Amino acid sequence: MKERELKTAQKFGILNKCQALEKELLQIDRVEKIEFDLDGFYSNIYQVIILATYDISITLENYFKARKEVVNNVVKVAGNYGLTRTEDSIEDYGTSFYFVFRCSKEWKNKEN
């Protein structure tokens, strides 16, 4: 996690959740890097934005199937951590997917 997100996660008491989530997301086949955006917590918008960088060659025979598997696996893992997909589109930036998840009450700790 980037320094800014580490500090935000510490401030809102979600560091352990974020670190565990990141570790599990990195176990997904083809996922190479995970970044979080937790800025919404400062405005009482309890969302976790995840940018999942992936490695899927465009020349791969089952390219679209592989992309779909990455998306489904990220959503599944996030769900196991009390995160629910919002109605926001899952954006594909060519090398990464952008997800927006709503947090369950377990993520809504008071500031430390």
mmCIF file of the C-alpha atoms, coordinates in Angstrom:
data_MODEL
# 
_entry.id   MODEL 
# 
loop_
_atom_site.group_PDB 
_atom_site.id 
_atom_site.type_symbol 
_atom_site.label_atom_id 
_atom_site.label_alt_id 
_atom_site.label_comp_id 
_atom_site.label_asym_id 
_atom_site.label_entity_id 
_atom_site.label_seq_id 
_atom_site.pdbx_PDB_ins_code 
_atom_site.Cartn_x 
_atom_site.Cartn_y 
_atom_site.Cartn_z 
_atom_site.occupancy 
_atom_site.B_iso_or_equiv 
_atom_site.pdbx_formal_charge 
_atom_site.auth_seq_id 
_atom_site.auth_comp_id 
_atom_site.auth_asym_id 
_atom_site.auth_atom_id 
_atom_site.pdbx_PDB_model_num 
ATOM 1   C CA . MET A 1 1   ? 0.000   0.000   0.000   1.00 0.00 ? 1   MET A CA 1 
ATOM 2   C CA . LYS A 1 2   ? 1.108   3.547   -0.666  1.00 0.00 ? 2   LYS A CA 1 
ATOM 3   C CA . GLU A 1 3   ? 2.062   5.695   2.318   1.00 0.00 ? 3   GLU A CA 1 
ATOM 4   C CA . ARG A 1 4   ? -1.055  7.876   2.060   1.00 0.00 ? 4   ARG A CA 1 
ATOM 5   C CA . GLU A 1 5   ? -3.364  4.861   2.107   1.00 0.00 ? 5   GLU A CA 1 
ATOM 6   C CA . LEU A 1 6   ? -1.434  3.286   4.975   1.00 0.00 ? 6   LEU A CA 1 
ATOM 7   C CA . LYS A 1 7   ? -1.975  6.423   7.039   1.00 0.00 ? 7   LYS A CA 1 
ATOM 8   C CA . THR A 1 8   ? -5.661  6.587   6.113   1.00 0.00 ? 8   THR A CA 1 
ATOM 9   C CA . ALA A 1 9   ? -6.157  2.909   6.962   1.00 0.00 ? 9   ALA A CA 1 
ATOM 10  C CA . GLN A 1 10  ? -4.429  3.421   10.324  1.00 0.00 ? 10  GLN A CA 1 
ATOM 11  C CA . LYS A 1 11  ? -6.495  6.517   11.088  1.00 0.00 ? 11  LYS A CA 1 
ATOM 12  C CA . PHE A 1 12  ? -9.784  4.701   10.465  1.00 0.00 ? 12  PHE A CA 1 
ATOM 13  C CA . GLY A 1 13  ? -8.792  1.426   12.103  1.00 0.00 ? 13  GLY A CA 1 
ATOM 14  C CA . ILE A 1 14  ? -8.898  -0.663  8.928   1.00 0.00 ? 14  ILE A CA 1 
ATOM 15  C CA . LEU A 1 15  ? -5.207  -1.314  8.347   1.00 0.00 ? 15  LEU A CA 1 
ATOM 16  C CA . ASN A 1 16  ? -5.378  -5.023  9.187   1.00 0.00 ? 16  ASN A CA 1 
ATOM 17  C CA . LYS A 1 17  ? -8.398  -5.478  6.912   1.00 0.00 ? 17  LYS A CA 1 
ATOM 18  C CA . CYS A 1 18  ? -6.677  -3.673  4.039   1.00 0.00 ? 18  CYS A CA 1 
ATOM 19  C CA . GLN A 1 19  ? -3.433  -5.590  4.421   1.00 0.00 ? 19  GLN A CA 1 
ATOM 20  C CA . ALA A 1 20  ? -5.216  -8.952  4.561   1.00 0.00 ? 20  ALA A CA 1 
ATOM 21  C CA . LEU A 1 21  ? -7.368  -8.009  1.575   1.00 0.00 ? 21  LEU A CA 1 
ATOM 22  C CA . GLU A 1 22  ? -4.347  -6.876  -0.413  1.00 0.00 ? 22  GLU A CA 1 
ATOM 23  C CA . LYS A 1 23  ? -2.470  -10.087 0.371   1.00 0.00 ? 23  LYS A CA 1 
ATOM 24  C CA . GLU A 1 24  ? -5.375  -12.255 -0.770  1.00 0.00 ? 24  GLU A CA 1 
ATOM 25  C CA . LEU A 1 25  ? -6.024  -10.204 -3.911  1.00 0.00 ? 25  LEU A CA 1 
ATOM 26  C CA . LEU A 1 26  ? -2.383  -10.626 -4.899  1.00 0.00 ? 26  LEU A CA 1 
ATOM 27  C CA . GLN A 1 27  ? -2.914  -14.403 -4.824  1.00 0.00 ? 27  GLN A CA 1 
ATOM 28  C CA . ILE A 1 28  ? -5.362  -14.153 -7.742  1.00 0.00 ? 28  ILE A CA 1 
ATOM 29  C CA . ASP A 1 29  ? -3.868  -15.530 -10.941 1.00 0.00 ? 29  ASP A CA 1 
ATOM 30  C CA . ARG A 1 30  ? -2.643  -12.731 -13.236 1.00 0.00 ? 30  ARG A CA 1 
ATOM 31  C CA . VAL A 1 31  ? -3.004  -9.965  -10.618 1.00 0.00 ? 31  VAL A CA 1 
ATOM 32  C CA . GLU A 1 32  ? 0.338   -8.246  -10.153 1.00 0.00 ? 32  GLU A CA 1 
ATOM 33  C CA . LYS A 1 33  ? -0.358  -5.172  -8.051  1.00 0.00 ? 33  LYS A CA 1 
ATOM 34  C CA . ILE A 1 34  ? -3.124  -3.776  -5.860  1.00 0.00 ? 34  ILE A CA 1 
ATOM 35  C CA . GLU A 1 35  ? -3.679  -0.128  -5.002  1.00 0.00 ? 35  GLU A CA 1 
ATOM 36  C CA . PHE A 1 36  ? -6.366  1.294   -2.741  1.00 0.00 ? 36  PHE A CA 1 
ATOM 37  C CA . ASP A 1 37  ? -8.087  4.657   -2.636  1.00 0.00 ? 37  ASP A CA 1 
ATOM 38  C CA . LEU A 1 38  ? -9.587  5.258   0.796   1.00 0.00 ? 38  LEU A CA 1 
ATOM 39  C CA . ASP A 1 39  ? -10.136 9.024   0.523   1.00 0.00 ? 39  ASP A CA 1 
ATOM 40  C CA . GLY A 1 40  ? -13.909 8.660   0.865   1.00 0.00 ? 40  GLY A CA 1 
ATOM 41  C CA . PHE A 1 41  ? -13.487 7.696   4.527   1.00 0.00 ? 41  PHE A CA 1 
ATOM 42  C CA . TYR A 1 42  ? -12.605 11.337  5.286   1.00 0.00 ? 42  TYR A CA 1 
ATOM 43  C CA . SER A 1 43  ? -16.065 12.369  4.010   1.00 0.00 ? 43  SER A CA 1 
ATOM 44  C CA . ASN A 1 44  ? -17.962 9.497   5.644   1.00 0.00 ? 44  ASN A CA 1 
ATOM 45  C CA . ILE A 1 45  ? -18.236 7.817   2.255   1.00 0.00 ? 45  ILE A CA 1 
ATOM 46  C CA . TYR A 1 46  ? -17.354 4.286   3.220   1.00 0.00 ? 46  TYR A CA 1 
ATOM 47  C CA . GLN A 1 47  ? -16.047 2.970   -0.047  1.00 0.00 ? 47  GLN A CA 1 
ATOM 48  C CA . VAL A 1 48  ? -12.892 1.099   -0.917  1.00 0.00 ? 48  VAL A CA 1 
ATOM 49  C CA . ILE A 1 49  ? -11.654 1.735   -4.415  1.00 0.00 ? 49  ILE A CA 1 
ATOM 50  C CA . ILE A 1 50  ? -9.337  -0.949  -5.730  1.00 0.00 ? 50  ILE A CA 1 
ATOM 51  C CA . LEU A 1 51  ? -7.052  -0.664  -8.729  1.00 0.00 ? 51  LEU A CA 1 
ATOM 52  C CA . ALA A 1 52  ? -5.956  -4.180  -9.675  1.00 0.00 ? 52  ALA A CA 1 
ATOM 53  C CA . THR A 1 53  ? -3.076  -4.297  -12.149 1.00 0.00 ? 53  THR A CA 1 
ATOM 54  C CA . TYR A 1 54  ? -3.118  -7.473  -14.212 1.00 0.00 ? 54  TYR A CA 1 
ATOM 55  C CA . ASP A 1 55  ? -0.928  -9.282  -16.722 1.00 0.00 ? 55  ASP A CA 1 
ATOM 56  C CA . ILE A 1 56  ? -3.009  -10.690 -19.552 1.00 0.00 ? 56  ILE A CA 1 
ATOM 57  C CA . SER A 1 57  ? -1.458  -10.707 -22.993 1.00 0.00 ? 57  SER A CA 1 
ATOM 58  C CA . ILE A 1 58  ? -3.780  -9.503  -25.743 1.00 0.00 ? 58  ILE A CA 1 
ATOM 59  C CA . THR A 1 59  ? -2.526  -12.424 -27.817 1.00 0.00 ? 59  THR A CA 1 
ATOM 60  C CA . LEU A 1 60  ? -3.770  -14.956 -25.285 1.00 0.00 ? 60  LEU A CA 1 
ATOM 61  C CA . GLU A 1 61  ? -6.263  -17.283 -26.964 1.00 0.00 ? 61  GLU A CA 1 
ATOM 62  C CA . ASN A 1 62  ? -8.754  -16.992 -24.119 1.00 0.00 ? 62  ASN A CA 1 
ATOM 63  C CA . TYR A 1 63  ? -8.025  -13.306 -23.403 1.00 0.00 ? 63  TYR A CA 1 
ATOM 64  C CA . PHE A 1 64  ? -11.607 -12.293 -22.628 1.00 0.00 ? 64  PHE A CA 1 
ATOM 65  C CA . LYS A 1 65  ? -12.205 -15.331 -20.453 1.00 0.00 ? 65  LYS A CA 1 
ATOM 66  C CA . ALA A 1 66  ? -9.031  -14.561 -18.490 1.00 0.00 ? 66  ALA A CA 1 
ATOM 67  C CA . ARG A 1 67  ? -10.141 -10.928 -17.986 1.00 0.00 ? 67  ARG A CA 1 
ATOM 68  C CA . LYS A 1 68  ? -13.561 -12.064 -16.774 1.00 0.00 ? 68  LYS A CA 1 
ATOM 69  C CA . GLU A 1 69  ? -11.942 -14.512 -14.330 1.00 0.00 ? 69  GLU A CA 1 
ATOM 70  C CA . VAL A 1 70  ? -9.789  -11.754 -12.843 1.00 0.00 ? 70  VAL A CA 1 
ATOM 71  C CA . VAL A 1 71  ? -12.822 -9.486  -12.402 1.00 0.00 ? 71  VAL A CA 1 
ATOM 72  C CA . ASN A 1 72  ? -14.945 -12.241 -10.865 1.00 0.00 ? 72  ASN A CA 1 
ATOM 73  C CA . ASN A 1 73  ? -12.162 -13.292 -8.502  1.00 0.00 ? 73  ASN A CA 1 
ATOM 74  C CA . VAL A 1 74  ? -11.513 -9.733  -7.298  1.00 0.00 ? 74  VAL A CA 1 
ATOM 75  C CA . VAL A 1 75  ? -15.234 -9.243  -6.623  1.00 0.00 ? 75  VAL A CA 1 
ATOM 76  C CA . LYS A 1 76  ? -15.409 -12.590 -4.809  1.00 0.00 ? 76  LYS A CA 1 
ATOM 77  C CA . VAL A 1 77  ? -12.385 -11.900 -2.589  1.00 0.00 ? 77  VAL A CA 1 
ATOM 78  C CA . ALA A 1 78  ? -13.608 -8.384  -1.796  1.00 0.00 ? 78  ALA A CA 1 
ATOM 79  C CA . GLY A 1 79  ? -17.000 -9.844  -0.872  1.00 0.00 ? 79  GLY A CA 1 
ATOM 80  C CA . ASN A 1 80  ? -15.302 -12.198 1.577   1.00 0.00 ? 80  ASN A CA 1 
ATOM 81  C CA . TYR A 1 81  ? -13.996 -9.069  3.325   1.00 0.00 ? 81  TYR A CA 1 
ATOM 82  C CA . GLY A 1 82  ? -17.378 -7.368  3.657   1.00 0.00 ? 82  GLY A CA 1 
ATOM 83  C CA . LEU A 1 83  ? -17.147 -5.261  0.502   1.00 0.00 ? 83  LEU A CA 1 
ATOM 84  C CA . THR A 1 84  ? -20.037 -5.071  -1.959  1.00 0.00 ? 84  THR A CA 1 
ATOM 85  C CA . ARG A 1 85  ? -19.795 -3.821  -5.529  1.00 0.00 ? 85  ARG A CA 1 
ATOM 86  C CA . THR A 1 86  ? -21.489 -0.522  -6.165  1.00 0.00 ? 86  THR A CA 1 
ATOM 87  C CA . GLU A 1 87  ? -23.373 0.328   -9.338  1.00 0.00 ? 87  GLU A CA 1 
ATOM 88  C CA . ASP A 1 88  ? -20.226 2.019   -10.641 1.00 0.00 ? 88  ASP A CA 1 
ATOM 89  C CA . SER A 1 89  ? -18.828 0.395   -13.775 1.00 0.00 ? 89  SER A CA 1 
ATOM 90  C CA . ILE A 1 90  ? -15.739 -1.731  -13.467 1.00 0.00 ? 90  ILE A CA 1 
ATOM 91  C CA . GLU A 1 91  ? -13.348 0.281   -15.570 1.00 0.00 ? 91  GLU A CA 1 
ATOM 92  C CA . ASP A 1 92  ? -10.674 -1.457  -17.644 1.00 0.00 ? 92  ASP A CA 1 
ATOM 93  C CA . TYR A 1 93  ? -7.597  0.669   -18.248 1.00 0.00 ? 93  TYR A CA 1 
ATOM 94  C CA . GLY A 1 94  ? -5.857  -1.915  -20.426 1.00 0.00 ? 94  GLY A CA 1 
ATOM 95  C CA . THR A 1 95  ? -3.504  -3.118  -17.697 1.00 0.00 ? 95  THR A CA 1 
ATOM 96  C CA . SER A 1 96  ? -5.681  -2.633  -14.638 1.00 0.00 ? 96  SER A CA 1 
ATOM 97  C CA . PHE A 1 97  ? -9.267  -2.803  -13.450 1.00 0.00 ? 97  PHE A CA 1 
ATOM 98  C CA . TYR A 1 98  ? -10.873 -0.093  -11.312 1.00 0.00 ? 98  TYR A CA 1 
ATOM 99  C CA . PHE A 1 99  ? -13.459 -1.301  -8.786  1.00 0.00 ? 99  PHE A CA 1 
ATOM 100 C CA . VAL A 1 100 ? -15.630 0.625   -6.334  1.00 0.00 ? 100 VAL A CA 1 
ATOM 101 C CA . PHE A 1 101 ? -16.902 -1.279  -3.295  1.00 0.00 ? 101 PHE A CA 1 
ATOM 102 C CA . ARG A 1 102 ? -19.285 -0.245  -0.530  1.00 0.00 ? 102 ARG A CA 1 
ATOM 103 C CA . CYS A 1 103 ? -18.110 -1.193  2.957   1.00 0.00 ? 103 CYS A CA 1 
ATOM 104 C CA . SER A 1 104 ? -20.033 -3.265  5.479   1.00 0.00 ? 104 SER A CA 1 
ATOM 105 C CA . LYS A 1 105 ? -20.456 -1.912  9.001   1.00 0.00 ? 105 LYS A CA 1 
ATOM 106 C CA . GLU A 1 106 ? -17.275 -3.684  10.128  1.00 0.00 ? 106 GLU A CA 1 
ATOM 107 C CA . TRP A 1 107 ? -15.283 -1.171  8.062   1.00 0.00 ? 107 TRP A CA 1 
ATOM 108 C CA . LYS A 1 108 ? -16.965 1.860   9.618   1.00 0.00 ? 108 LYS A CA 1 
ATOM 109 C CA . ASN A 1 109 ? -14.821 2.273   12.715  1.00 0.00 ? 109 ASN A CA 1 
ATOM 110 C CA . LYS A 1 110 ? -14.463 5.590   14.433  1.00 0.00 ? 110 LYS A CA 1 
ATOM 111 C CA . GLU A 1 111 ? -11.236 7.529   13.942  1.00 0.00 ? 111 GLU A CA 1 
ATOM 112 C CA . ASN A 1 112 ? -8.346  6.507   16.165  1.00 0.00 ? 112 ASN A CA 1 
# 
